[in-house]
Coordinates of C-alpha atoms in Angstrom, one line a residue:
X1 CA -7.6 -15.2 18.2
X2 CA -4.4 -13.3 17.5
X3 CA -4.0 -11.8 20.9
X4 CA -0.5 -10.5 20.2
X5 CA -1.8 -8.6 17.2
X6 CA -4.6 -7.1 19.3
X7 CA -2.1 -6.0 21.9
X8 CA 0.1 -4.5 19.3
X9 CA -2.8 -2.4 17.9
X10 CA -3.7 -1.3 21.5
X11 CA -0.1 -0.2 22.1
X12 CA -0.1 1.7 18.8
X13 CA -3.3 3.5 19.7
X14 CA -1.9 4.6 23.1
X15 CA 1.4 5.7 21.6
X16 CA -0.1 7.6 18.7
X17 CA -2.9 9.2 20.8
X18 CA -5.9 8.3 18.6
X19 CA -7.4 5.5 16.6
X20 CA -7.0 7.3 13.3
X21 CA -3.2 8.0 13.9
X22 CA -2.7 4.3 14.9
X23 CA -4.6 3.2 11.7
X24 CA -2.3 5.2 9.5
X25 CA 0.8 3.8 11.4
X26 CA -0.3 0.3 10.9
X27 CA -1.8 0.5 7.4
X28 CA -5.2 -0.4 8.7
X29 CA -8.6 1.3 8.5
X30 CA -9.9 3.1 11.6
X31 CA -12.8 0.8 11.8
X32 CA -10.4 -2.2 11.9
X33 CA -8.4 -0.6 14.7
X34 CA -11.6 0.1 16.7
X35 CA -12.8 -3.5 16.2
X36 CA -9.4 -4.8 17.4
X37 CA -9.6 -2.8 20.6
X38 CA -13.2 -4.1 21.2
X39 CA -12.0 -7.6 20.7
X40 CA -9.2 -7.2 23.1
X41 CA -11.5 -5.6 25.7
X42 CA -13.9 -8.5 25.2
X43 CA -11.1 -11.0 25.6
X44 CA -10.0 -9.4 28.9
X45 CA -13.5 -8.6 30.2
X46 CA -12.4 -5.0 31.1
X47 CA -12.6 -1.5 29.5
X48 CA -9.1 -0.4 28.5
X49 CA -9.9 3.0 26.9
X50 CA -12.6 5.6 27.5
X51 CA -13.6 6.8 24.0
X52 CA -15.8 9.7 22.9
X53 CA -16.1 11.4 19.6
X54 CA -13.6 14.1 20.8
X55 CA -11.3 12.3 23.2
X56 CA -9.7 9.0 24.2
X57 CA -8.1 8.3 27.6
X58 CA -6.8 5.2 29.3
X59 CA -8.9 3.8 32.1
X60 CA -7.2 2.7 35.3
X61 CA -7.3 -0.9 34.1
X62 CA -6.0 0.4 30.8
X63 CA -3.1 2.1 32.4
X64 CA -2.0 -1.0 34.4
X65 CA -2.4 -3.3 31.3
X66 CA -0.4 -0.9 29.1
X67 CA 2.5 -0.9 31.5
X68 CA 2.6 -4.7 31.5
X69 CA 2.3 -5.3 27.8
X70 CA 4.0 -2.3 26.2
X71 CA 7.3 -4.2 25.9
X72 CA 5.9 -7.4 24.4
X73 CA 6.2 -6.4 20.6
X74 CA 9.8 -5.5 21.2
X75 CA 10.5 -8.8 23.0
X76 CA 8.8 -10.7 20.2
X77 CA 10.9 -8.9 17.5
X78 CA 14.1 -9.6 19.4
X79 CA 13.1 -13.3 19.7
X80 CA 12.4 -13.4 15.9
X81 CA 15.7 -11.9 15.1
X82 CA 17.5 -14.3 17.4
X83 CA 15.7 -17.2 15.7
X84 CA 16.5 -15.9 12.3
X85 CA 20.2 -15.8 13.0
X86 CA 20.1 -19.4 14.2
X87 CA 18.1 -20.7 11.3
X88 CA 18.8 -19.6 7.8
X89 CA 15.6 -19.0 5.9
X90 CA 14.7 -21.9 3.7
X91 CA 11.7 -23.7 2.1
X92 CA 8.8 -22.5 -0.2
X93 CA 7.8 -18.9 -0.2
X94 CA 4.6 -17.9 -2.1
X95 CA 4.4 -14.1 -3.0
X96 CA 1.3 -12.5 -4.5
X97 CA 1.5 -9.1 -6.1
X98 CA -0.4 -6.8 -8.5
X99 CA 0.3 -7.6 -12.2
X100 CA 2.2 -4.5 -13.0
X101 CA 4.3 -4.4 -9.9
X102 CA 5.1 -8.1 -10.3
X103 CA 6.1 -7.6 -13.9
X104 CA 8.1 -4.4 -13.7
X105 CA 9.5 -4.4 -10.1
X106 CA 9.5 -7.9 -8.5
X107 CA 10.5 -10.1 -11.4
X108 CA 13.8 -8.2 -12.1
X109 CA 14.6 -8.4 -8.3
X110 CA 13.8 -12.1 -7.8
X111 CA 17.2 -13.5 -9.2
X112 CA 19.1 -11.2 -6.7
X113 CA 16.8 -12.3 -3.8
X114 CA 17.4 -16.0 -4.7
X115 CA 21.1 -15.4 -4.8
X116 CA 21.0 -14.0 -1.3
X117 CA 18.7 -16.8 -0.1
X118 CA 19.4 -19.9 -2.2
X119 CA 17.5 -22.2 0.1
X120 CA 14.2 -20.3 -0.4
X121 CA 12.0 -21.6 -3.3
X122 CA 10.0 -18.8 -4.8
X123 CA 6.5 -18.9 -6.3
X124 CA 5.2 -15.6 -7.6
X125 CA 1.5 -15.0 -8.2
X126 CA 1.1 -11.8 -10.4
X127 CA -2.5 -10.8 -10.7
X128 CA -5.0 -7.9 -10.0
X129 CA -7.8 -10.2 -8.8
X130 CA -8.5 -10.8 -5.1
X131 CA -6.0 -13.4 -3.7
X132 CA -6.8 -15.4 -0.6
X133 CA -3.8 -16.1 1.5
X134 CA -5.4 -19.1 3.2
X135 CA -6.9 -20.7 0.1
X136 CA -3.9 -20.2 -2.2
X137 CA -1.1 -20.8 0.2
X138 CA 0.1 -17.2 -0.1
X139 CA 2.8 -16.3 2.5
X140 CA 3.0 -12.6 1.8
X141 CA 1.3 -10.3 -0.7
X142 CA 2.4 -6.9 -2.0
X143 CA -0.6 -4.6 -2.4
X144 CA -1.6 -1.1 -3.1
X145 CA -3.9 0.8 -0.7
X146 CA -7.0 0.0 -2.7
X147 CA -6.4 -3.8 -2.0
X148 CA -6.1 -3.6 1.8
X149 CA -8.7 -5.2 4.0
X150 CA -9.3 -5.8 7.7
X151 CA -8.2 -9.4 7.5
X152 CA -4.6 -8.5 6.7
X153 CA -1.8 -7.0 8.6
X154 CA -0.2 -4.4 6.4
X155 CA 3.2 -2.7 6.6
X156 CA 4.0 0.1 4.2
X157 CA 7.4 -0.5 2.5
X158 CA 7.5 2.2 -0.2
X159 CA 5.9 5.1 -1.8
X160 CA 6.4 5.4 -5.5
X161 CA 5.4 8.4 -7.6
X162 CA 2.7 8.4 -10.2
X163 CA 3.5 10.2 -13.4
X164 CA 0.9 11.9 -15.6
X165 CA 2.0 11.6 -19.2
X166 CA 0.9 11.5 -22.8
X167 CA 2.4 11.1 -26.2
X168 CA 4.1 14.3 -27.5
X169 CA 1.8 14.2 -30.5
X170 CA -1.3 14.2 -28.3
X171 CA 0.1 17.2 -26.1
X172 CA 1.1 19.1 -29.3
X173 CA -2.5 18.6 -30.6
X174 CA -4.6 19.1 -27.5
X175 CA -2.4 21.2 -25.4
X176 CA -0.9 20.5 -21.9
X177 CA -3.3 20.7 -18.8
X178 CA -2.0 23.1 -16.2
X179 CA -4.2 22.1 -13.2
X180 CA -6.2 19.0 -12.2
X181 CA -9.4 20.8 -13.2
X182 CA -8.1 20.9 -16.8
X183 CA -8.2 17.2 -17.0
X184 CA -11.9 17.2 -17.6
X185 CA -11.3 18.8 -21.0
X186 CA -8.9 16.1 -22.1
X187 CA -8.9 12.5 -23.3
X188 CA -8.0 10.4 -20.3
X189 CA -7.0 6.8 -20.2
X190 CA -8.3 5.4 -16.9
X191 CA -7.6 2.2 -15.0
X192 CA -10.7 0.3 -13.7
X193 CA -9.8 -2.1 -10.8
X194 CA -11.0 -5.5 -11.9
X195 CA -12.1 -6.8 -8.5
X196 CA -14.8 -4.2 -7.8
X197 CA -15.0 -2.3 -11.1
X198 CA -14.1 1.0 -9.5
X199 CA -12.0 3.6 -11.2
X200 CA -8.8 4.3 -9.3
X201 CA -9.1 8.1 -8.6
X202 CA -6.6 10.6 -9.9
X203 CA -5.8 12.3 -6.5
X204 CA -3.9 15.5 -5.8
X205 CA -3.1 17.7 -2.8
X206 CA -4.0 21.3 -3.8
X207 CA -2.9 23.7 -1.1
X208 CA -3.0 21.0 1.5
X209 CA -6.5 19.8 0.5
X210 CA -7.2 16.3 -1.1
X211 CA -8.8 16.7 -4.5
X212 CA -9.9 14.0 -6.9
X213 CA -9.9 15.2 -10.5
X214 CA -13.1 15.0 -12.5
X215 CA -12.5 12.9 -15.5
X216 CA -14.3 12.1 -18.7
X217 CA -12.5 8.8 -19.7
X218 CA -12.0 8.3 -23.4
X219 CA -10.4 4.8 -22.8
X220 CA -10.9 2.4 -19.9
X221 CA -8.9 -0.7 -19.2
X222 CA -8.0 -3.1 -16.3
X223 CA -4.5 -3.6 -17.7
X224 CA -1.8 -1.1 -17.1
X225 CA 0.2 -2.2 -20.1
X226 CA -2.8 -1.6 -22.4
X227 CA -3.3 1.9 -20.8
X228 CA 0.4 2.6 -21.5
X229 CA 0.2 1.5 -25.1
X230 CA -2.9 3.6 -25.7
X231 CA -1.2 6.6 -24.3
X232 CA 2.0 6.0 -26.4
X233 CA -0.1 5.9 -29.5
X234 CA -1.8 9.2 -28.8
X235 CA -4.9 8.1 -27.0
X236 CA -4.7 10.7 -24.3
X237 CA -3.3 11.4 -20.9
X238 CA -2.5 8.4 -18.5
X239 CA -1.5 8.2 -14.9
X240 CA 1.2 5.6 -14.6
X241 CA 3.4 4.4 -11.8
X242 CA 6.9 5.6 -12.3
X243 CA 8.3 2.2 -13.0
X244 CA 5.9 1.9 -16.0
X245 CA 6.1 5.5 -17.2
X246 CA 9.9 6.4 -16.9
X247 CA 11.3 3.9 -19.5
X248 CA 8.7 5.2 -22.0
X249 CA 9.6 8.8 -21.1
X250 CA 13.3 8.1 -21.5
X251 CA 12.6 6.7 -24.9
X252 CA 10.7 9.7 -26.0
X253 CA 7.4 7.8 -26.4
X254 CA 5.7 9.8 -23.6
X255 CA 6.0 13.2 -22.2
X256 CA 5.4 14.0 -18.5
X257 CA 2.8 16.6 -17.6
X258 CA 3.9 19.1 -14.9
X259 CA 1.3 21.0 -12.9
X260 CA 2.2 24.7 -13.1
X261 CA -1.4 25.8 -12.0
X262 CA -1.9 29.2 -10.7
X263 CA 1.0 31.1 -9.0
X264 CA -0.8 30.8 -5.6
X265 CA -1.5 27.1 -5.8
X266 CA 0.6 24.2 -4.7
X267 CA -0.3 21.0 -6.5
X268 CA 1.1 17.6 -5.7
X269 CA 0.2 14.3 -7.1
X270 CA -0.4 11.6 -4.4
X271 CA 2.1 8.7 -4.7
X272 CA 1.4 4.9 -4.8
X273 CA 1.8 3.5 -1.4
X274 CA 3.0 -0.2 -1.4
X275 CA 2.3 -2.5 1.4
X276 CA 3.6 -5.9 2.4
X277 CA 0.7 -7.9 3.9
X278 CA 0.3 -11.1 6.0
X279 CA -2.6 -12.7 7.7
X280 CA -1.3 -12.6 11.2
X281 CA 2.0 -11.8 13.0
X282 CA 2.9 -15.4 13.3
X283 CA 3.1 -15.5 9.5
X284 CA 6.2 -13.2 9.7
X285 CA 8.6 -16.1 9.7
X286 CA 12.3 -15.9 8.7
X287 CA 11.4 -16.3 5.0
X288 CA 8.8 -13.6 4.9
X289 CA 10.9 -11.3 7.0
X290 CA 13.9 -11.8 4.7
X291 CA 11.9 -11.0 1.6
X292 CA 10.3 -7.9 3.1
X293 CA 13.6 -6.5 4.3
X294 CA 15.2 -7.3 0.9
X295 CA 12.4 -5.5 -1.0
X296 CA 12.5 -2.4 1.3
X297 CA 16.3 -2.1 0.7
X298 CA 16.0 -2.7 -3.0
X299 CA 13.3 0.0 -3.3

C-alpha cells in the first residue's frame, strides 16, 4: 500500500476543502480520491473526515492526524531534491506517450534532453493503445485526460490549444461555421480513440457552460496524421492539436476557424491537458523527475 500517496491525497482534500477540488489539483477522478481516503481510514482504523453530500469536516482524529502529517510531502520532496543533487540521474528511462505527441513534440526534444543528461538511456514508446507501466517497464507516461485512470498518479504539465481548421478550398465551398452548433451542418473529420472506440468530443465553453458540439462525422480515423491529411485535401473541418495544425496553417494548407458566434456569446475551445503519469510516488526517481522538469520547461 502506498501510504505516502494516501496521505498526500488526504492533505490535498483538507487543503482544497473538497474531494472534487482535490481531484482537479491531483489530476485524479473524484471517485479515486474518495477511494484513497477510505483506504487511509481503513489502514488507520479511524474516521478522518465526516462527509455528507453537502459538506465535509475533519473529525477530532482527523484534526490531530492532519497536524502530524501535513509536513510529510514537503519533507519527502526536500529529501528527493537532496538525493538528486548528490546522485546525477543515470540509467535506462522508458517513456510512453501518445503517437502524435511523441512524433511532434517529444521526438524533437529528446536530443536536447540527452545532451543535458548524457547518462540517461532513453526508450520512447509512441502509441495510442493502453500501455501498462508494470508489464512494459514504463517509468513515466505522457497522457491526455481521456487516458487517465485510477491506477496512476497524474501531474498536469501543460495545456495546449486545439485549433479547428479546414482547407481554404473547403471553407470557400462550404462556408465558415460561426458557432459550435454550425458544425452539425459541416463535414467533420473526427478522431476515434482506439482503446475504447469513443469519439473524443469537440468541447467548448459557451458563456461559462460546457458544451459538446453535435457532429455528423464525414470521416473517422484513429490516426491524427490521417485526419490532418484528409483536412488538407478538402475533406472537412478537423480539430487538431496546435503542434499538428500550426505548421500546416503556416504553409497555407489549412485555415483556422474562429468562433465569432453571436454578439452576446463568449465561445472558447477547451485545450488539451497533458499529464505526466507514474504508478506511485516512489517511481518519481531522479531520472523521471529530471525528465518531467525538462518537459515542463521546454513546453
